[in-house]
mmCIF file of C-alpha atoms and ligand atoms in Angstrom:
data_model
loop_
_atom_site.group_PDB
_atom_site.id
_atom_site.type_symbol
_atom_site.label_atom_id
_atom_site.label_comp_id
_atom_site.label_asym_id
_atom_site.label_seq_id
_atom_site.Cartn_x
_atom_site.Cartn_y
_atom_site.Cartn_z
ATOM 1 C CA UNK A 1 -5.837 18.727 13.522
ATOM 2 C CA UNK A 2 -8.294 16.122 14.039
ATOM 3 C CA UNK A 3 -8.688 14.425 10.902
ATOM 4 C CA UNK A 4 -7.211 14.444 7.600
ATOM 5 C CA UNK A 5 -8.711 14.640 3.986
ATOM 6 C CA UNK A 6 -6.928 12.718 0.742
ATOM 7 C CA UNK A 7 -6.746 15.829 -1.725
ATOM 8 C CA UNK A 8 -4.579 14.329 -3.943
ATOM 9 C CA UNK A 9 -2.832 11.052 -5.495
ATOM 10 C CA UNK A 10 -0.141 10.256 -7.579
ATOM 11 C CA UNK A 11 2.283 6.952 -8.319
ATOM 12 C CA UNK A 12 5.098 5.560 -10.091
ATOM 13 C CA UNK A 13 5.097 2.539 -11.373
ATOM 14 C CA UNK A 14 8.481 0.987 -13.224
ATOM 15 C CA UNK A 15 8.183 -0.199 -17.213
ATOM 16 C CA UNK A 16 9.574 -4.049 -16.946
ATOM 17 C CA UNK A 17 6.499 -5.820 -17.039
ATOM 18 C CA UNK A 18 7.188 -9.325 -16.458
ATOM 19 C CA UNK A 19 3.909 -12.025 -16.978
ATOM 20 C CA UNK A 20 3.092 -15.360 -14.960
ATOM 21 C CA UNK A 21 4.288 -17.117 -18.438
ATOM 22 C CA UNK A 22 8.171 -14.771 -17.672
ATOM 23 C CA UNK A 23 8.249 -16.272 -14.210
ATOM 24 C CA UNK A 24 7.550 -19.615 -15.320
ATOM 25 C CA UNK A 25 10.775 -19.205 -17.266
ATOM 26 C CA UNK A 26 12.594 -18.994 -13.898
ATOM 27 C CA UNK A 27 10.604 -21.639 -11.209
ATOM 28 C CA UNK A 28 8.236 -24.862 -11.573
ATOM 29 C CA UNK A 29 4.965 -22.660 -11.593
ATOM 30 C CA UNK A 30 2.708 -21.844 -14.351
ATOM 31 C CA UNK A 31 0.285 -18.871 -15.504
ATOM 32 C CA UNK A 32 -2.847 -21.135 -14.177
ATOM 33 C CA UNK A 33 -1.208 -21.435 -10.901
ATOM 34 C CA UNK A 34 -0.530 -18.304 -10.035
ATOM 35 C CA UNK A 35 -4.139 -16.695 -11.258
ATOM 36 C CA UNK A 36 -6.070 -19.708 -9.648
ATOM 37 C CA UNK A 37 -4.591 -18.780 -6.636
ATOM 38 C CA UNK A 38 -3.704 -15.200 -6.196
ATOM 39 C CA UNK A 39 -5.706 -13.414 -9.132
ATOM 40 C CA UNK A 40 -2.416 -11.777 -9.906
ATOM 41 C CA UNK A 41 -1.401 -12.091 -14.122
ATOM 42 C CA UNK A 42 1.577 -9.859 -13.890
ATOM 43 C CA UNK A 43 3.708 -7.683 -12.118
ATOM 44 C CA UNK A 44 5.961 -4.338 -12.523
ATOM 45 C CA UNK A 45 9.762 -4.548 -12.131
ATOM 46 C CA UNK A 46 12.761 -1.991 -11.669
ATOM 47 C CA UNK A 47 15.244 -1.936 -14.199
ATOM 48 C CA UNK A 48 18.297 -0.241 -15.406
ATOM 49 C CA UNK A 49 19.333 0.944 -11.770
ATOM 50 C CA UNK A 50 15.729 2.502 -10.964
ATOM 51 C CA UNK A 51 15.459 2.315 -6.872
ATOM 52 C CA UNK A 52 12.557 2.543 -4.528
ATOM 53 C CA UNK A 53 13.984 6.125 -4.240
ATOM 54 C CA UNK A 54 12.995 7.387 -7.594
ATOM 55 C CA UNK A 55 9.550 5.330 -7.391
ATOM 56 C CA UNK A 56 9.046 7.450 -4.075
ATOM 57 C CA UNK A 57 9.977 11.133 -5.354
ATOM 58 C CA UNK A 58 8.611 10.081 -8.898
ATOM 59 C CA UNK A 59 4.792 9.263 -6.951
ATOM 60 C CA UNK A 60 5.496 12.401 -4.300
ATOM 61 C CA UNK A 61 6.054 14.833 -7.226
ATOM 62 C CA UNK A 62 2.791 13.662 -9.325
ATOM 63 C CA UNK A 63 0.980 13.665 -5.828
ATOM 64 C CA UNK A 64 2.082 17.094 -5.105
ATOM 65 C CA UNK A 65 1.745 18.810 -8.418
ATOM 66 C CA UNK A 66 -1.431 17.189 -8.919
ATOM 67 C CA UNK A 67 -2.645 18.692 -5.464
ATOM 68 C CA UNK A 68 -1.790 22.349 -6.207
ATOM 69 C CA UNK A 69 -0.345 22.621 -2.630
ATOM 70 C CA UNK A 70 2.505 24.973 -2.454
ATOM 71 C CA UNK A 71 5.680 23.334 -0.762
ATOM 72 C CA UNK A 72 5.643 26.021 2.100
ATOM 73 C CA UNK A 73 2.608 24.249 3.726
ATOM 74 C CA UNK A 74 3.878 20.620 3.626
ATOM 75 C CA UNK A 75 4.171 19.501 7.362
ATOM 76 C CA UNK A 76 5.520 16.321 6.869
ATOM 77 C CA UNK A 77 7.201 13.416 4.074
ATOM 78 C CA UNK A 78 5.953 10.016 5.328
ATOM 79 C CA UNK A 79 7.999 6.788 3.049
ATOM 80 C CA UNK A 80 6.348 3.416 4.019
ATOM 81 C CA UNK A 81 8.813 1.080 2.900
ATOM 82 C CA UNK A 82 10.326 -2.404 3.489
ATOM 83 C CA UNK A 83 12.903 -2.116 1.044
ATOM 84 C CA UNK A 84 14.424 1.453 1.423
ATOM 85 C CA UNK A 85 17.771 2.112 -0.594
ATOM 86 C CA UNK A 86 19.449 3.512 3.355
ATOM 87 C CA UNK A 87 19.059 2.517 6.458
ATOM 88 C CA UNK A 88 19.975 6.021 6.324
ATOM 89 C CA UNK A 89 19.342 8.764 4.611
ATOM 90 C CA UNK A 90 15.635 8.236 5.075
ATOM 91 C CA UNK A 91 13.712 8.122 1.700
ATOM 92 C CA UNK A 92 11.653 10.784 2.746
ATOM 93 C CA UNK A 93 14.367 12.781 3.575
ATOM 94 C CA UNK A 94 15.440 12.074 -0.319
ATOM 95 C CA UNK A 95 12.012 12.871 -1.359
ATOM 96 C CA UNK A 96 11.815 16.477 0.674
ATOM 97 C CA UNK A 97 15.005 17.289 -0.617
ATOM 98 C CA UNK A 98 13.977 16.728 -4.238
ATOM 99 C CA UNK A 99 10.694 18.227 -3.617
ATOM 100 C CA UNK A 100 12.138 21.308 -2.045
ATOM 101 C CA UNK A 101 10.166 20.596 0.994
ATOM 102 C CA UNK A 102 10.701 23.325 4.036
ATOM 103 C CA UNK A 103 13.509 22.151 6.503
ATOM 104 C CA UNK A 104 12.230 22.603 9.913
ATOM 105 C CA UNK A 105 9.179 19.664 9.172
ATOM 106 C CA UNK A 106 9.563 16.040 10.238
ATOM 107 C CA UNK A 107 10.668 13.304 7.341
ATOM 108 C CA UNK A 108 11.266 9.798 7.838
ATOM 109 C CA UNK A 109 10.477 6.066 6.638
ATOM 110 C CA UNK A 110 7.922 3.967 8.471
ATOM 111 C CA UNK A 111 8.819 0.357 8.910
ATOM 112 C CA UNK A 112 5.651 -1.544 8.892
ATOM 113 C CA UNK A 113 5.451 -3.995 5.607
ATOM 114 C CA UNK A 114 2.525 -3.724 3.962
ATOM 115 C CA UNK A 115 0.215 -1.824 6.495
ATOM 116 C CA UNK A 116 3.037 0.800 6.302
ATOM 117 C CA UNK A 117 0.813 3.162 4.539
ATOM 118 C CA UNK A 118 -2.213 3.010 6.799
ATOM 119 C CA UNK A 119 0.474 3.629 10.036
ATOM 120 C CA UNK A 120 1.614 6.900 7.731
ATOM 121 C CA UNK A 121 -1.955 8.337 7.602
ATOM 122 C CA UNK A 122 -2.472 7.909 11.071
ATOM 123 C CA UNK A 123 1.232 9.633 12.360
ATOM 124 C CA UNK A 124 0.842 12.424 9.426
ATOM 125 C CA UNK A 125 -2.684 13.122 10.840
ATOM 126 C CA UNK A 126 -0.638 13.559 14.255
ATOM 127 C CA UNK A 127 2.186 16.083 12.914
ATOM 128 C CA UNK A 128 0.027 18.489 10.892
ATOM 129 C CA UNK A 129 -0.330 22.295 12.141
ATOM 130 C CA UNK A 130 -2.770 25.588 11.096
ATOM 131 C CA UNK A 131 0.638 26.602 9.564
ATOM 132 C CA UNK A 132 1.550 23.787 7.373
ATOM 133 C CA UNK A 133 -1.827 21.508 7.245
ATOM 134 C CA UNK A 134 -0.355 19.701 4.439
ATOM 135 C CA UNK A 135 1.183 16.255 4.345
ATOM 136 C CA UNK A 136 2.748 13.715 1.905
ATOM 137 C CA UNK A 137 2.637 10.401 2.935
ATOM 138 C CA UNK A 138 4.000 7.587 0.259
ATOM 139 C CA UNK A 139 4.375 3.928 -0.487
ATOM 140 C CA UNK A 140 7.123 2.812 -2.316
ATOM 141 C CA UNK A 141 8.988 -0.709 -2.759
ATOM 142 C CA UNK A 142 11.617 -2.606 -5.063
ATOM 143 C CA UNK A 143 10.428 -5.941 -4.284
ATOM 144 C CA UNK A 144 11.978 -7.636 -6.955
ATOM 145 C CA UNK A 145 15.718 -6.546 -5.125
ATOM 146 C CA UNK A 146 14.775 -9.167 -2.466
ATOM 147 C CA UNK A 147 12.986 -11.975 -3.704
ATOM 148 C CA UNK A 148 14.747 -15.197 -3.895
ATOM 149 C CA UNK A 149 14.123 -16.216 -8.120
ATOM 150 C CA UNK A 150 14.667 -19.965 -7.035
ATOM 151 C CA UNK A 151 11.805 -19.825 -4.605
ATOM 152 C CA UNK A 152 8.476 -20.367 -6.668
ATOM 153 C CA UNK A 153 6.389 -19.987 -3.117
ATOM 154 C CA UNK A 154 7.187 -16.159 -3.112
ATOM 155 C CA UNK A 155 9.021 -14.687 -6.091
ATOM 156 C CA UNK A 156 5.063 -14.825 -8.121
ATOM 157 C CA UNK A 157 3.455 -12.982 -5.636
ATOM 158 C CA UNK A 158 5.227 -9.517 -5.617
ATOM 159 C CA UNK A 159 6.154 -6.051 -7.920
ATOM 160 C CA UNK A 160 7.690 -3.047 -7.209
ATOM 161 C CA UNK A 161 6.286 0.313 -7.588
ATOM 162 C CA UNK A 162 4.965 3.670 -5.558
ATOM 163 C CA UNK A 163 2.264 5.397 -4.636
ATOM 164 C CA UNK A 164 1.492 8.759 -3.061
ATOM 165 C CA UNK A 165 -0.906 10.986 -1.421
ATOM 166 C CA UNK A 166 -1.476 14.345 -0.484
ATOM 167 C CA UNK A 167 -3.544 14.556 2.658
ATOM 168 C CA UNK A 168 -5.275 17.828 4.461
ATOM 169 C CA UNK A 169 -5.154 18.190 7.872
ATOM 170 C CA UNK A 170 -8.672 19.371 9.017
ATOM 171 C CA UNK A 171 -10.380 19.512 12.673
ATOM 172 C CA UNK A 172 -13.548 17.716 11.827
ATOM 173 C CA UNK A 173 -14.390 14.926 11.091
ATOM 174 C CA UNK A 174 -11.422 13.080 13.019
ATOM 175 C CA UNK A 175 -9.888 10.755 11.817
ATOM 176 C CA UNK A 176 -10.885 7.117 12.229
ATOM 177 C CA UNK A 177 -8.180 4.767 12.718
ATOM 178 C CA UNK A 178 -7.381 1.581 14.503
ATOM 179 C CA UNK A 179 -3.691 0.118 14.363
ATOM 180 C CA UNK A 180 -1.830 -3.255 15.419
ATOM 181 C CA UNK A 181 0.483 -5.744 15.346
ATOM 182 C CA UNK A 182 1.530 -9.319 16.801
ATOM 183 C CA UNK A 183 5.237 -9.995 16.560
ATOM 184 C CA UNK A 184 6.038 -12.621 14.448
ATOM 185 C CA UNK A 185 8.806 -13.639 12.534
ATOM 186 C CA UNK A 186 8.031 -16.973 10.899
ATOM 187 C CA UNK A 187 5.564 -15.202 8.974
ATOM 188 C CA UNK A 188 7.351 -13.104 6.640
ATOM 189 C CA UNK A 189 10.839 -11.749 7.753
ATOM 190 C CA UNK A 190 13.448 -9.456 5.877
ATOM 191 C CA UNK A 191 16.493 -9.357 7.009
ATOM 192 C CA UNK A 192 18.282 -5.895 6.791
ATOM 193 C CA UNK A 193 21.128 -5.231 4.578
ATOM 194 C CA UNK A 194 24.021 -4.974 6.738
ATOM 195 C CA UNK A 195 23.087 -8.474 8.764
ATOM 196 C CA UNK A 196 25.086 -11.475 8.023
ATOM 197 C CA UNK A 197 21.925 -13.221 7.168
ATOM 198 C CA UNK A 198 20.688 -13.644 3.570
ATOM 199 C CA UNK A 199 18.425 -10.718 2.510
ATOM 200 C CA UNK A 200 15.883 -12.365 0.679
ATOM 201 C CA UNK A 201 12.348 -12.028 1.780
ATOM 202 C CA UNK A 202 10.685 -15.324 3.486
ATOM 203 C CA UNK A 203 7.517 -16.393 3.819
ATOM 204 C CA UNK A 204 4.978 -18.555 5.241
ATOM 205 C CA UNK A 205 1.887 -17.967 2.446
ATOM 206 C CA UNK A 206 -0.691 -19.943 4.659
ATOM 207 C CA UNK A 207 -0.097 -18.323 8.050
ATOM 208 C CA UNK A 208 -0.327 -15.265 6.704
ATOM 209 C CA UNK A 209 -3.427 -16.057 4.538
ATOM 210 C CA UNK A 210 -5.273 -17.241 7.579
ATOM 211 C CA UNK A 211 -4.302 -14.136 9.499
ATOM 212 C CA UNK A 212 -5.380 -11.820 6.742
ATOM 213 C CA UNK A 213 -8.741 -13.440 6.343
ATOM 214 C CA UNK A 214 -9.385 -13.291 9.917
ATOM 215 C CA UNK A 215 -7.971 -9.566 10.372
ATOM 216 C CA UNK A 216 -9.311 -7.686 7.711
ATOM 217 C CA UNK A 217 -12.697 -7.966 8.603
ATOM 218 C CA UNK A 218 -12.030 -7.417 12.212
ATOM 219 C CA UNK A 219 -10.288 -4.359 11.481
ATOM 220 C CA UNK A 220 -13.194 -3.168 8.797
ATOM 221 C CA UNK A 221 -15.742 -3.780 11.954
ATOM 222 C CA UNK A 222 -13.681 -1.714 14.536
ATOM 223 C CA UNK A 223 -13.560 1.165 11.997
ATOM 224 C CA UNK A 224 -17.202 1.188 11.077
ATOM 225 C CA UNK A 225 -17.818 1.240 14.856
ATOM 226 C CA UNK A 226 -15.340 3.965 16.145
ATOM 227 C CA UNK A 227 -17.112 6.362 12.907
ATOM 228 C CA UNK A 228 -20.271 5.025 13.975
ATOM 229 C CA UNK A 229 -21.051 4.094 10.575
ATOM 230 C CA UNK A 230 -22.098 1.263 8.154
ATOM 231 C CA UNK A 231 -20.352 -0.398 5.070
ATOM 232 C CA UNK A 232 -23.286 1.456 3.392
ATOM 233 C CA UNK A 233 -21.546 4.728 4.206
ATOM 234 C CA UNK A 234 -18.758 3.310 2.386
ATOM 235 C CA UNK A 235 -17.707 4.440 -1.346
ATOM 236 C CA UNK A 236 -14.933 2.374 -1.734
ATOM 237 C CA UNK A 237 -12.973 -0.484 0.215
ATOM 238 C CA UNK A 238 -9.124 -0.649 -0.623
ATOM 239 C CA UNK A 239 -7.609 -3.376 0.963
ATOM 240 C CA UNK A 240 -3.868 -4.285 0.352
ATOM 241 C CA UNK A 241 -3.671 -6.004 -3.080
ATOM 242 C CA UNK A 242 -1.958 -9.058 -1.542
ATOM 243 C CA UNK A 243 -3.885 -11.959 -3.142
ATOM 244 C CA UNK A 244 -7.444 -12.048 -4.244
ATOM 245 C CA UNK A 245 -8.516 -14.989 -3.095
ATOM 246 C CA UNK A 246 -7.981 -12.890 0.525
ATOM 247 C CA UNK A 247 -9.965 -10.490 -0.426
ATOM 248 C CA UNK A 248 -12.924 -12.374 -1.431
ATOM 249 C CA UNK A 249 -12.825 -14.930 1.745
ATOM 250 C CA UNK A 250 -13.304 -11.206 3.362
ATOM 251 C CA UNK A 251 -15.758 -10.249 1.738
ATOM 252 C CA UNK A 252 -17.513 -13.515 2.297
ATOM 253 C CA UNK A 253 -17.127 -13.212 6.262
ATOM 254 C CA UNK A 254 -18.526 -9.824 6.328
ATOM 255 C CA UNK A 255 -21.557 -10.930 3.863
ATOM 256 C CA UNK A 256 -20.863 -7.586 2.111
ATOM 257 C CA UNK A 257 -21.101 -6.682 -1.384
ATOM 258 C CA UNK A 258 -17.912 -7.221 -3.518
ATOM 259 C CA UNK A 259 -18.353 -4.274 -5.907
ATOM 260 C CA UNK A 260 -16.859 -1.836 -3.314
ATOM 261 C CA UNK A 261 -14.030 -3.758 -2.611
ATOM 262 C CA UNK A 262 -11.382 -2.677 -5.431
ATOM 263 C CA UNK A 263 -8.632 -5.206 -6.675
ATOM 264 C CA UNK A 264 -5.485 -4.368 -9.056
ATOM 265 C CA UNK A 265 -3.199 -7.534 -8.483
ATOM 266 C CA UNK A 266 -4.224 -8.640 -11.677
ATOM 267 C CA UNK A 267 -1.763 -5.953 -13.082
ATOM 268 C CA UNK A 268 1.107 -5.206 -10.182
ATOM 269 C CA UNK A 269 0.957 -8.151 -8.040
ATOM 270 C CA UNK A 270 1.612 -7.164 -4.326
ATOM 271 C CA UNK A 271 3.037 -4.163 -4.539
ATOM 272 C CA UNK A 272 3.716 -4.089 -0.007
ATOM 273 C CA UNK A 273 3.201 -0.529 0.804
ATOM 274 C CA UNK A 274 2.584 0.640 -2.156
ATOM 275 C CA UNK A 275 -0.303 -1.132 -2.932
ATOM 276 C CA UNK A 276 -3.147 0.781 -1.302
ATOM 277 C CA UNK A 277 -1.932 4.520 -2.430
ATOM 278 C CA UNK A 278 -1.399 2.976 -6.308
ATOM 279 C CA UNK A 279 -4.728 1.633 -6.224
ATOM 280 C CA UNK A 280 -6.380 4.706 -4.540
ATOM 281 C CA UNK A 281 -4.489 6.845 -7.415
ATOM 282 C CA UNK A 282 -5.988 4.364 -9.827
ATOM 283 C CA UNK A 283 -9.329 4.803 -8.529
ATOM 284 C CA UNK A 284 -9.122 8.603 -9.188
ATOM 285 C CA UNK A 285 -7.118 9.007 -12.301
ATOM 286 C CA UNK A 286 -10.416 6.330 -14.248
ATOM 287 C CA UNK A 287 -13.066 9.156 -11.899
ATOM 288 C CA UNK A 288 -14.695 6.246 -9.399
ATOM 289 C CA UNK A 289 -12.768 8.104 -6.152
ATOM 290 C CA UNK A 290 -14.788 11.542 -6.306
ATOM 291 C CA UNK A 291 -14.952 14.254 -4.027
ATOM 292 C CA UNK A 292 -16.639 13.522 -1.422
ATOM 293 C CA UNK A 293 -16.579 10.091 -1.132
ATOM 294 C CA UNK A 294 -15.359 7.801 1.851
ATOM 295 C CA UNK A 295 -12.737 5.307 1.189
ATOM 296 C CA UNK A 296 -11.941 2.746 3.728
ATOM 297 C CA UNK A 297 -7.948 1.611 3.427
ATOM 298 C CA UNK A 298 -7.283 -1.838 5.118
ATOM 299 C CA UNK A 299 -3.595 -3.228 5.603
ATOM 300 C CA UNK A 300 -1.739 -6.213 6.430
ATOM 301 C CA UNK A 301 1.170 -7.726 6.414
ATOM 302 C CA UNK A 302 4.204 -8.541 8.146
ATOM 303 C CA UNK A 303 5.384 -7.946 11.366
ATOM 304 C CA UNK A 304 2.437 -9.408 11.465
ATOM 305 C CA UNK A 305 0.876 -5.654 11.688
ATOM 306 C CA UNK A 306 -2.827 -4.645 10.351
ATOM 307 C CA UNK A 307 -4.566 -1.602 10.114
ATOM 308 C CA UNK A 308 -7.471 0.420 8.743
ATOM 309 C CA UNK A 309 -8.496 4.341 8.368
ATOM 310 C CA UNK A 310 -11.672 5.435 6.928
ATOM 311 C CA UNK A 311 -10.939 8.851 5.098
ATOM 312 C CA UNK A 312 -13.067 11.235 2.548
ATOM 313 C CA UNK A 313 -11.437 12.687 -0.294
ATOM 314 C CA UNK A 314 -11.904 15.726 -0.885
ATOM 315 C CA UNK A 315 -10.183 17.174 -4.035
ATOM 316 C CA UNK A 316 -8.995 21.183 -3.719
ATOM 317 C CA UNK A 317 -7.261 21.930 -6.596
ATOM 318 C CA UNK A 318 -5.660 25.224 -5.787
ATOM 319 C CA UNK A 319 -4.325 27.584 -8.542
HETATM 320 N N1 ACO B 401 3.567 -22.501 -8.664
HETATM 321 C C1 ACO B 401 3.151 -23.787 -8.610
HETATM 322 N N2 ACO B 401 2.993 -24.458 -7.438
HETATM 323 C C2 ACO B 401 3.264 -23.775 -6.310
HETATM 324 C C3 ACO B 401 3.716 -22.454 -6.301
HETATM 325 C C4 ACO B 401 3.869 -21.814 -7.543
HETATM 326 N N3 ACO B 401 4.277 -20.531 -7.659
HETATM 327 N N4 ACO B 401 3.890 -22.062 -5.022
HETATM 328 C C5 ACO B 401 3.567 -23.102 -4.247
HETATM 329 N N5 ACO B 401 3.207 -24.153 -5.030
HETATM 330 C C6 ACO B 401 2.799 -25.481 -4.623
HETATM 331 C C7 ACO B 401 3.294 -25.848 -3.254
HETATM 332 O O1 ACO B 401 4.610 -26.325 -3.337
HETATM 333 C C8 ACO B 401 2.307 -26.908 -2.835
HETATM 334 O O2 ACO B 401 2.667 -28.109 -3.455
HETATM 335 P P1 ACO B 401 2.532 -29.501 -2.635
HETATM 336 O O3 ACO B 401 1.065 -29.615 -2.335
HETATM 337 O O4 ACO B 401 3.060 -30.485 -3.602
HETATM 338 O O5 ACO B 401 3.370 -29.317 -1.406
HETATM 339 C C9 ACO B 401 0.993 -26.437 -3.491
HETATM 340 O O6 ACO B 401 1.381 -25.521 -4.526
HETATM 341 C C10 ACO B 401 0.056 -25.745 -2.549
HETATM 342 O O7 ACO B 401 0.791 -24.784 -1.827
HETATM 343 P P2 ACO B 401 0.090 -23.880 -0.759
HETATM 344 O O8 ACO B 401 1.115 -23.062 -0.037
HETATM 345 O O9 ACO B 401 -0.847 -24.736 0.036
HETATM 346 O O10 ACO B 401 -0.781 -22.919 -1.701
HETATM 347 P P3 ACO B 401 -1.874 -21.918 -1.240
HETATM 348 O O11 ACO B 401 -3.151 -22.239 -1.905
HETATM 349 O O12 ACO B 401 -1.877 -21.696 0.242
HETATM 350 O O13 ACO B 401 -1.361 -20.560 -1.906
HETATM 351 C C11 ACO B 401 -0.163 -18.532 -1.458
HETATM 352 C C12 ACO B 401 -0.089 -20.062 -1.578
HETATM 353 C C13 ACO B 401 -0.633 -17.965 -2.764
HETATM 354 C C14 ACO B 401 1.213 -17.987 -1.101
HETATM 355 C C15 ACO B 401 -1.174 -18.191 -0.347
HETATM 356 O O14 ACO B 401 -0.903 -18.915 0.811
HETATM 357 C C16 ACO B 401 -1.175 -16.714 -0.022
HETATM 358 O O15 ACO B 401 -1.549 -15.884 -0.821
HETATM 359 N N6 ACO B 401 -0.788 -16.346 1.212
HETATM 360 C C17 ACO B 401 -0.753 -14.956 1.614
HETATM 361 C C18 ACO B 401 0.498 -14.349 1.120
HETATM 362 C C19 ACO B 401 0.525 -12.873 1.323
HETATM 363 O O16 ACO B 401 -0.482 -12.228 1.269
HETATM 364 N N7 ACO B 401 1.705 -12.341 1.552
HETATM 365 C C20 ACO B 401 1.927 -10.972 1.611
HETATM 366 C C21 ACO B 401 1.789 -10.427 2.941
HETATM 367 S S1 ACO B 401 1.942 -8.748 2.774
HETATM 368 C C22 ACO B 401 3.494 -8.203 3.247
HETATM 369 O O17 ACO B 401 3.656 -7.789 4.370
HETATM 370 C C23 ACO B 401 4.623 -8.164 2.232
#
């Protein structure tokens, strides 16, 4: 299997909704700070014991069912996660098990912040077969668990919540994808949770500003030229929902239009993972992602990792 097709979405999103004027409750900030600078307004939180495990079978299942794919021909669970429940169980082992996913197929979390969900596209594209072409590759966080409420640089920016897709393995087109990463941990580290360091996430905004606005339209460029192809060829743009103001100083570089590049943060704030699958789910569920149309998903994030994969979706609603 070459390439890979998006045939179906789904998410999960948590019902806490907590505005820039909640947050200013906590630290020294302020609704015009926060939208002046990132375009986000508010952001989803867990509640009452909900984990990045139920945000990743909830988005699965709705991906899945939506698809019409039986569970016999799913090849592979992919979680992209900074902020799984385990170290082990995997969340995608959760996920298959919940599912009712076969047993002999590969499940397992991919560590890769917030590109983690263009990494899964490329390694499901890698483990699909004739006999199962079918994979499930998700992005699911719980933020909120890790953010350090005294810290008004950080706890703004980010929400929890999942997203999902359902993607075909299919020998043509291939798959266009270019991956990386530069080690860095000033940037934004995590530590895990059985280190005797603290465990909430840390940041330095402006490094990784500068590296996103230099990366993603890098990345966008060495995807266009691997599918020999041209923004025009383009239906939608879905870069992670990180900050606006990134994506616009994108835009900018690449003197492309900014009505293919979609933005959500308004609504979830940066969502790590999760953020490109709920947005492409979004895109579908309101009808602007149709069949047939190429969708370009950037990431970045830390590590510092990037990525990009230029897919069609092709819906195939099977009875
Ligand atoms: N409310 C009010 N003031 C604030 C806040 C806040 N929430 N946060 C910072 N400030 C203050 C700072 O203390 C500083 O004050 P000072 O000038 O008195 O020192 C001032 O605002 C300016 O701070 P900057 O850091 O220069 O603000 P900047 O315009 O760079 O915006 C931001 C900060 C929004 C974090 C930006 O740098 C950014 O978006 N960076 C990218 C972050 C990102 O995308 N992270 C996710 C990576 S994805 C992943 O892998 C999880």
């Amino acid at each position: 299997m070459n390439g890979i097709e998006l045939c179906a979405t789904g998410c999960s999103l948590p019902t806490r909704r907590v505005t820039n004027d909640d947050m200013a409750k906590l630290v020294d900030t302020s609704d015009e700070w926060i939208r002046s600078r990132t375009g986000i307004g508010e952001r989803l939180f867990c509640q009452g014991g909900e984990t990045t495990t139920d945000l990743a079978i909830g988005a699965a299942r709705d991906a899945l069912e939506r698809s019409g794919v039986p569970v016999s021909q799913v090849g592979t669970c992919i979680v992209a996660t900074m902020t799984p429940d385990w170290a082990s169980p995997a969340t995608a082992c959760l996920v298959a098990q919940e599912l009712g996913l076969a047993q002999d197929i590969p499940c397992f979390d991919l560590s890769a912040a917030c590109t983690g969900f263009v990494y899964g596209l490329r390694v499901a594209q890698g483990l699909l077969t004739p006999e199962r072409p079918y994979g499930i590759v998700v992005g699911a966080e719980a933020l909120s668990r890790v953010l350090d409420f005294t810290d008004r640089t950080t706890c703004v920016l980010f929400g929890d919540g999942a997203g999902a897709v359902v993607v075909h393995g299919v020998p043509d087109p291939p798959l266009h994808a270019v991956l990386g990463s530069v080690g860095d941990l000033g940037a934004l580290n995590l530590a895990g949770g059985n280190t005797a360091r603290e465990t909430y996430l840390r940041m330095n905004g402006k490094e990784v500003f500068r590296f996103a606005v230099q990366t993603i339209p890098t990345c966008i460029r060495r995807v266009l030229d691997e599918a020999h192809a041209s923004l025009e060829d383009v239906d939608w743009v879905v870069c992670h929902q990180a900050n606006e103001r990134i994506i616009d100083a994108a835009v900018r570089r690449l003197g492309a239009s900014p009505t293919r590049f979609y933005k959500n943060m308004e609504r979830y704030g940066n969502t790590g993972a999760a953020s490109i699958p709920i947005a492409l789910d979004e895109l579908v569920r309101q009808g602007m992602l149709r069949s047939g149309m190429q969708v370009l998903c950037v990431g970045f994030g830390g590590g510092l990792t990037w990525g990009g994969a230029l897919i069609p979706y092709r819906h195939q609603k099977r009875s």
